Amino acid sequence: MAVIEMAEHLDNKGDQSASLALMERAEGSIAEDDFGALLYLAGALRRGLGAGTAQERYFRAFDLKERVAEAGHLATIREMIVNCFDGLNGAPKDGDRAVYWLRKAAALGDEESKQILREEGLS
């Protein structure tokens, strides 16, 4: 996360080349199970750091969040439910995918998700 902070600092100072190099380094060095760092990287991409167009960074950020959710990070799963239900933050509006995330959250013990599934007759 410190590397991302430095990349943001350099970007703010106008040194985009050094910022891009640090972001590339950060993207390549974060462990798959370091949810905090992956989510921090997703936020940095959304703020405009990193290589590619704004749209490419936006979708890379979404993919990172989806990977974290697939790994069982409940807060991110809850975010994916809303994203898929409403078509936000790079997710297509997809009720079936929202139900997938609801079921994943329920399997992790999320009572609100269990209740929604029961109320909708989906449990």
PDB file of C-alpha atoms in Angstrom:
ATOM      1  CA  MET A   1       0.000   0.000   0.000  1.00  0.00           C
ATOM      2  CA  ALA A   2       2.958   2.306   0.596  1.00  0.00           C
ATOM      3  CA  VAL A   3       4.006   1.864  -3.033  1.00  0.00           C
ATOM      4  CA  ILE A   4       0.528   2.953  -4.145  1.00  0.00           C
ATOM      5  CA  GLU A   5       0.711   5.964  -1.818  1.00  0.00           C
ATOM      6  CA  MET A   6       4.038   6.942  -3.342  1.00  0.00           C
ATOM      7  CA  ALA A   7       2.618   6.484  -6.857  1.00  0.00           C
ATOM      8  CA  GLU A   8      -0.246   8.804  -5.957  1.00  0.00           C
ATOM      9  CA  HIS A   9       2.164  11.352  -4.502  1.00  0.00           C
ATOM     10  CA  LEU A  10       4.283  11.299  -7.651  1.00  0.00           C
ATOM     11  CA  ASP A  11       1.191  11.583  -9.837  1.00  0.00           C
ATOM     12  CA  ASN A  12       0.055  14.615  -7.837  1.00  0.00           C
ATOM     13  CA  LYS A  13       3.504  16.169  -8.325  1.00  0.00           C
ATOM     14  CA  GLY A  14       3.223  15.664 -12.101  1.00  0.00           C
ATOM     15  CA  ASP A  15       5.618  12.726 -12.472  1.00  0.00           C
ATOM     16  CA  GLN A  16       3.246  10.348 -14.265  1.00  0.00           C
ATOM     17  CA  SER A  17       6.058   8.168 -15.604  1.00  0.00           C
ATOM     18  CA  ALA A  18       7.373   7.328 -12.124  1.00  0.00           C
ATOM     19  CA  SER A  19       3.810   6.961 -10.848  1.00  0.00           C
ATOM     20  CA  LEU A  20       2.974   4.450 -13.589  1.00  0.00           C
ATOM     21  CA  ALA A  21       6.123   2.452 -12.836  1.00  0.00           C
ATOM     22  CA  LEU A  22       5.212   2.229  -9.151  1.00  0.00           C
ATOM     23  CA  MET A  23       1.618   1.259  -9.914  1.00  0.00           C
ATOM     24  CA  GLU A  24       2.866  -1.504 -12.219  1.00  0.00           C
ATOM     25  CA  ARG A  25       5.124  -2.708  -9.424  1.00  0.00           C
ATOM     26  CA  ALA A  26       2.250  -2.608  -6.933  1.00  0.00           C
ATOM     27  CA  GLU A  27      -0.116  -4.500  -9.240  1.00  0.00           C
ATOM     28  CA  GLY A  28       2.458  -7.232  -9.731  1.00  0.00           C
ATOM     29  CA  SER A  29       3.430  -7.663  -6.115  1.00  0.00           C
ATOM     30  CA  ILE A  30       0.183  -7.894  -4.152  1.00  0.00           C
ATOM     31  CA  ALA A  31      -0.588 -11.363  -2.830  1.00  0.00           C
ATOM     32  CA  GLU A  32      -3.914 -12.907  -3.858  1.00  0.00           C
ATOM     33  CA  ASP A  33      -5.015 -13.200  -0.229  1.00  0.00           C
ATOM     34  CA  ASP A  34      -4.087  -9.634   0.778  1.00  0.00           C
ATOM     35  CA  PHE A  35      -7.639  -8.324   0.563  1.00  0.00           C
ATOM     36  CA  GLY A  36      -6.809  -4.948   2.069  1.00  0.00           C
ATOM     37  CA  ALA A  37      -4.086  -4.260  -0.477  1.00  0.00           C
ATOM     38  CA  LEU A  38      -6.209  -5.523  -3.386  1.00  0.00           C
ATOM     39  CA  LEU A  39      -9.084  -3.259  -2.356  1.00  0.00           C
ATOM     40  CA  TYR A  40      -6.677  -0.352  -1.894  1.00  0.00           C
ATOM     41  CA  LEU A  41      -5.318  -0.982  -5.384  1.00  0.00           C
ATOM     42  CA  ALA A  42      -8.872  -1.047  -6.756  1.00  0.00           C
ATOM     43  CA  GLY A  43      -9.497   2.340  -5.158  1.00  0.00           C
ATOM     44  CA  ALA A  44      -6.287   3.744  -6.642  1.00  0.00           C
ATOM     45  CA  LEU A  45      -7.299   2.546 -10.095  1.00  0.00           C
ATOM     46  CA  ARG A  46     -10.684   4.209  -9.672  1.00  0.00           C
ATOM     47  CA  ARG A  47      -8.931   7.438  -8.657  1.00  0.00           C
ATOM     48  CA  GLY A  48      -7.093   7.420 -11.987  1.00  0.00           C
ATOM     49  CA  LEU A  49      -3.761   5.863 -11.073  1.00  0.00           C
ATOM     50  CA  GLY A  50      -2.191   3.173 -13.230  1.00  0.00           C
ATOM     51  CA  ALA A  51      -1.863   2.392 -16.902  1.00  0.00           C
ATOM     52  CA  GLY A  52      -4.638   2.335 -19.460  1.00  0.00           C
ATOM     53  CA  THR A  53      -7.682   4.393 -20.192  1.00  0.00           C
ATOM     54  CA  ALA A  54     -10.089   5.439 -17.475  1.00  0.00           C
ATOM     55  CA  GLN A  55     -12.468   2.708 -18.622  1.00  0.00           C
ATOM     56  CA  GLU A  56      -9.745   0.041 -18.550  1.00  0.00           C
ATOM     57  CA  ARG A  57      -8.721   1.052 -15.035  1.00  0.00           C
ATOM     58  CA  TYR A  58     -12.364   1.127 -13.958  1.00  0.00           C
ATOM     59  CA  PHE A  59     -12.952  -2.438 -15.114  1.00  0.00           C
ATOM     60  CA  ARG A  60      -9.645  -3.656 -13.661  1.00  0.00           C
ATOM     61  CA  ALA A  61     -10.772  -2.221 -10.331  1.00  0.00           C
ATOM     62  CA  PHE A  62     -14.086  -4.047 -10.646  1.00  0.00           C
ATOM     63  CA  ASP A  63     -12.287  -7.305 -11.466  1.00  0.00           C
ATOM     64  CA  LEU A  64     -10.094  -6.914  -8.377  1.00  0.00           C
ATOM     65  CA  LYS A  65     -13.144  -6.402  -6.187  1.00  0.00           C
ATOM     66  CA  GLU A  66     -14.836  -9.405  -7.738  1.00  0.00           C
ATOM     67  CA  ARG A  67     -11.775 -11.577  -6.976  1.00  0.00           C
ATOM     68  CA  VAL A  68     -11.820 -10.419  -3.360  1.00  0.00           C
ATOM     69  CA  ALA A  69     -15.532 -11.184  -3.139  1.00  0.00           C
ATOM     70  CA  GLU A  70     -15.058 -14.639  -4.682  1.00  0.00           C
ATOM     71  CA  ALA A  71     -12.471 -15.334  -1.985  1.00  0.00           C
ATOM     72  CA  GLY A  72     -15.142 -14.773   0.663  1.00  0.00           C
ATOM     73  CA  HIS A  73     -14.628 -11.177   1.831  1.00  0.00           C
ATOM     74  CA  LEU A  74     -18.124 -10.441   3.166  1.00  0.00           C
ATOM     75  CA  ALA A  75     -18.045  -6.637   2.961  1.00  0.00           C
ATOM     76  CA  THR A  76     -17.001  -6.852  -0.689  1.00  0.00           C
ATOM     77  CA  ILE A  77     -19.652  -9.490  -1.378  1.00  0.00           C
ATOM     78  CA  ARG A  78     -22.270  -7.083  -0.005  1.00  0.00           C
ATOM     79  CA  GLU A  79     -20.933  -4.412  -2.343  1.00  0.00           C
ATOM     80  CA  MET A  80     -21.179  -6.831  -5.280  1.00  0.00           C
ATOM     81  CA  ILE A  81     -24.826  -7.565  -4.414  1.00  0.00           C
ATOM     82  CA  VAL A  82     -25.694  -3.890  -4.750  1.00  0.00           C
ATOM     83  CA  ASN A  83     -23.480  -3.425  -7.813  1.00  0.00           C
ATOM     84  CA  CYS A  84     -25.138  -6.298  -9.675  1.00  0.00           C
ATOM     85  CA  PHE A  85     -28.649  -5.488  -8.505  1.00  0.00           C
ATOM     86  CA  ASP A  86     -28.420  -1.847  -9.579  1.00  0.00           C
ATOM     87  CA  GLY A  87     -25.776  -2.060 -12.334  1.00  0.00           C
ATOM     88  CA  LEU A  88     -23.217   0.093 -10.514  1.00  0.00           C
ATOM     89  CA  ASN A  89     -19.428   0.431 -10.481  1.00  0.00           C
ATOM     90  CA  GLY A  90     -18.745  -1.508 -13.653  1.00  0.00           C
ATOM     91  CA  ALA A  91     -21.183  -4.351 -13.015  1.00  0.00           C
ATOM     92  CA  PRO A  92     -23.936  -5.004 -15.511  1.00  0.00           C
ATOM     93  CA  LYS A  93     -27.405  -4.924 -14.006  1.00  0.00           C
ATOM     94  CA  ASP A  94     -27.903  -8.646 -13.447  1.00  0.00           C
ATOM     95  CA  GLY A  95     -30.454 -10.033 -11.002  1.00  0.00           C
ATOM     96  CA  ASP A  96     -29.119 -13.576 -11.304  1.00  0.00           C
ATOM     97  CA  ARG A  97     -25.620 -12.417 -10.399  1.00  0.00           C
ATOM     98  CA  ALA A  98     -27.016 -10.428  -7.458  1.00  0.00           C
ATOM     99  CA  VAL A  99     -28.720 -13.608  -6.227  1.00  0.00           C
ATOM    100  CA  TYR A 100     -25.429 -15.483  -6.644  1.00  0.00           C
ATOM    101  CA  TRP A 101     -23.758 -12.958  -4.335  1.00  0.00           C
ATOM    102  CA  LEU A 102     -26.688 -13.072  -1.900  1.00  0.00           C
ATOM    103  CA  ARG A 103     -26.325 -16.834  -1.657  1.00  0.00           C
ATOM    104  CA  LYS A 104     -22.566 -16.530  -1.171  1.00  0.00           C
ATOM    105  CA  ALA A 105     -23.109 -14.026   1.644  1.00  0.00           C
ATOM    106  CA  ALA A 106     -25.783 -16.217   3.220  1.00  0.00           C
ATOM    107  CA  ALA A 107     -23.429 -19.206   3.111  1.00  0.00           C
ATOM    108  CA  LEU A 108     -20.960 -17.104   5.085  1.00  0.00           C
ATOM    109  CA  GLY A 109     -23.612 -16.491   7.732  1.00  0.00           C
ATOM    110  CA  ASP A 110     -24.857 -13.058   6.669  1.00  0.00           C
ATOM    111  CA  GLU A 111     -28.303 -12.826   8.285  1.00  0.00           C
ATOM    112  CA  GLU A 112     -29.524  -9.951   6.105  1.00  0.00           C
ATOM    113  CA  SER A 113     -28.775 -11.936   2.954  1.00  0.00           C
ATOM    114  CA  LYS A 114     -30.519 -14.990   4.394  1.00  0.00           C
ATOM    115  CA  GLN A 115     -33.565 -12.855   5.140  1.00  0.00           C
ATOM    116  CA  ILE A 116     -33.663 -11.359   1.642  1.00  0.00           C
ATOM    117  CA  LEU A 117     -33.411 -14.821   0.094  1.00  0.00           C
ATOM    118  CA  ARG A 118     -36.273 -16.062   2.306  1.00  0.00           C
ATOM    119  CA  GLU A 119     -38.450 -13.039   1.550  1.00  0.00           C
ATOM    120  CA  GLU A 120     -37.889 -13.460  -2.189  1.00  0.00           C
ATOM    121  CA  GLY A 121     -38.499 -17.212  -2.034  1.00  0.00           C
ATOM    122  CA  LEU A 122     -34.957 -17.954  -3.168  1.00  0.00           C
ATOM    123  CA  SER A 123     -33.528 -19.828  -0.209  1.00  0.00           C
TER     124      SER A 123
END
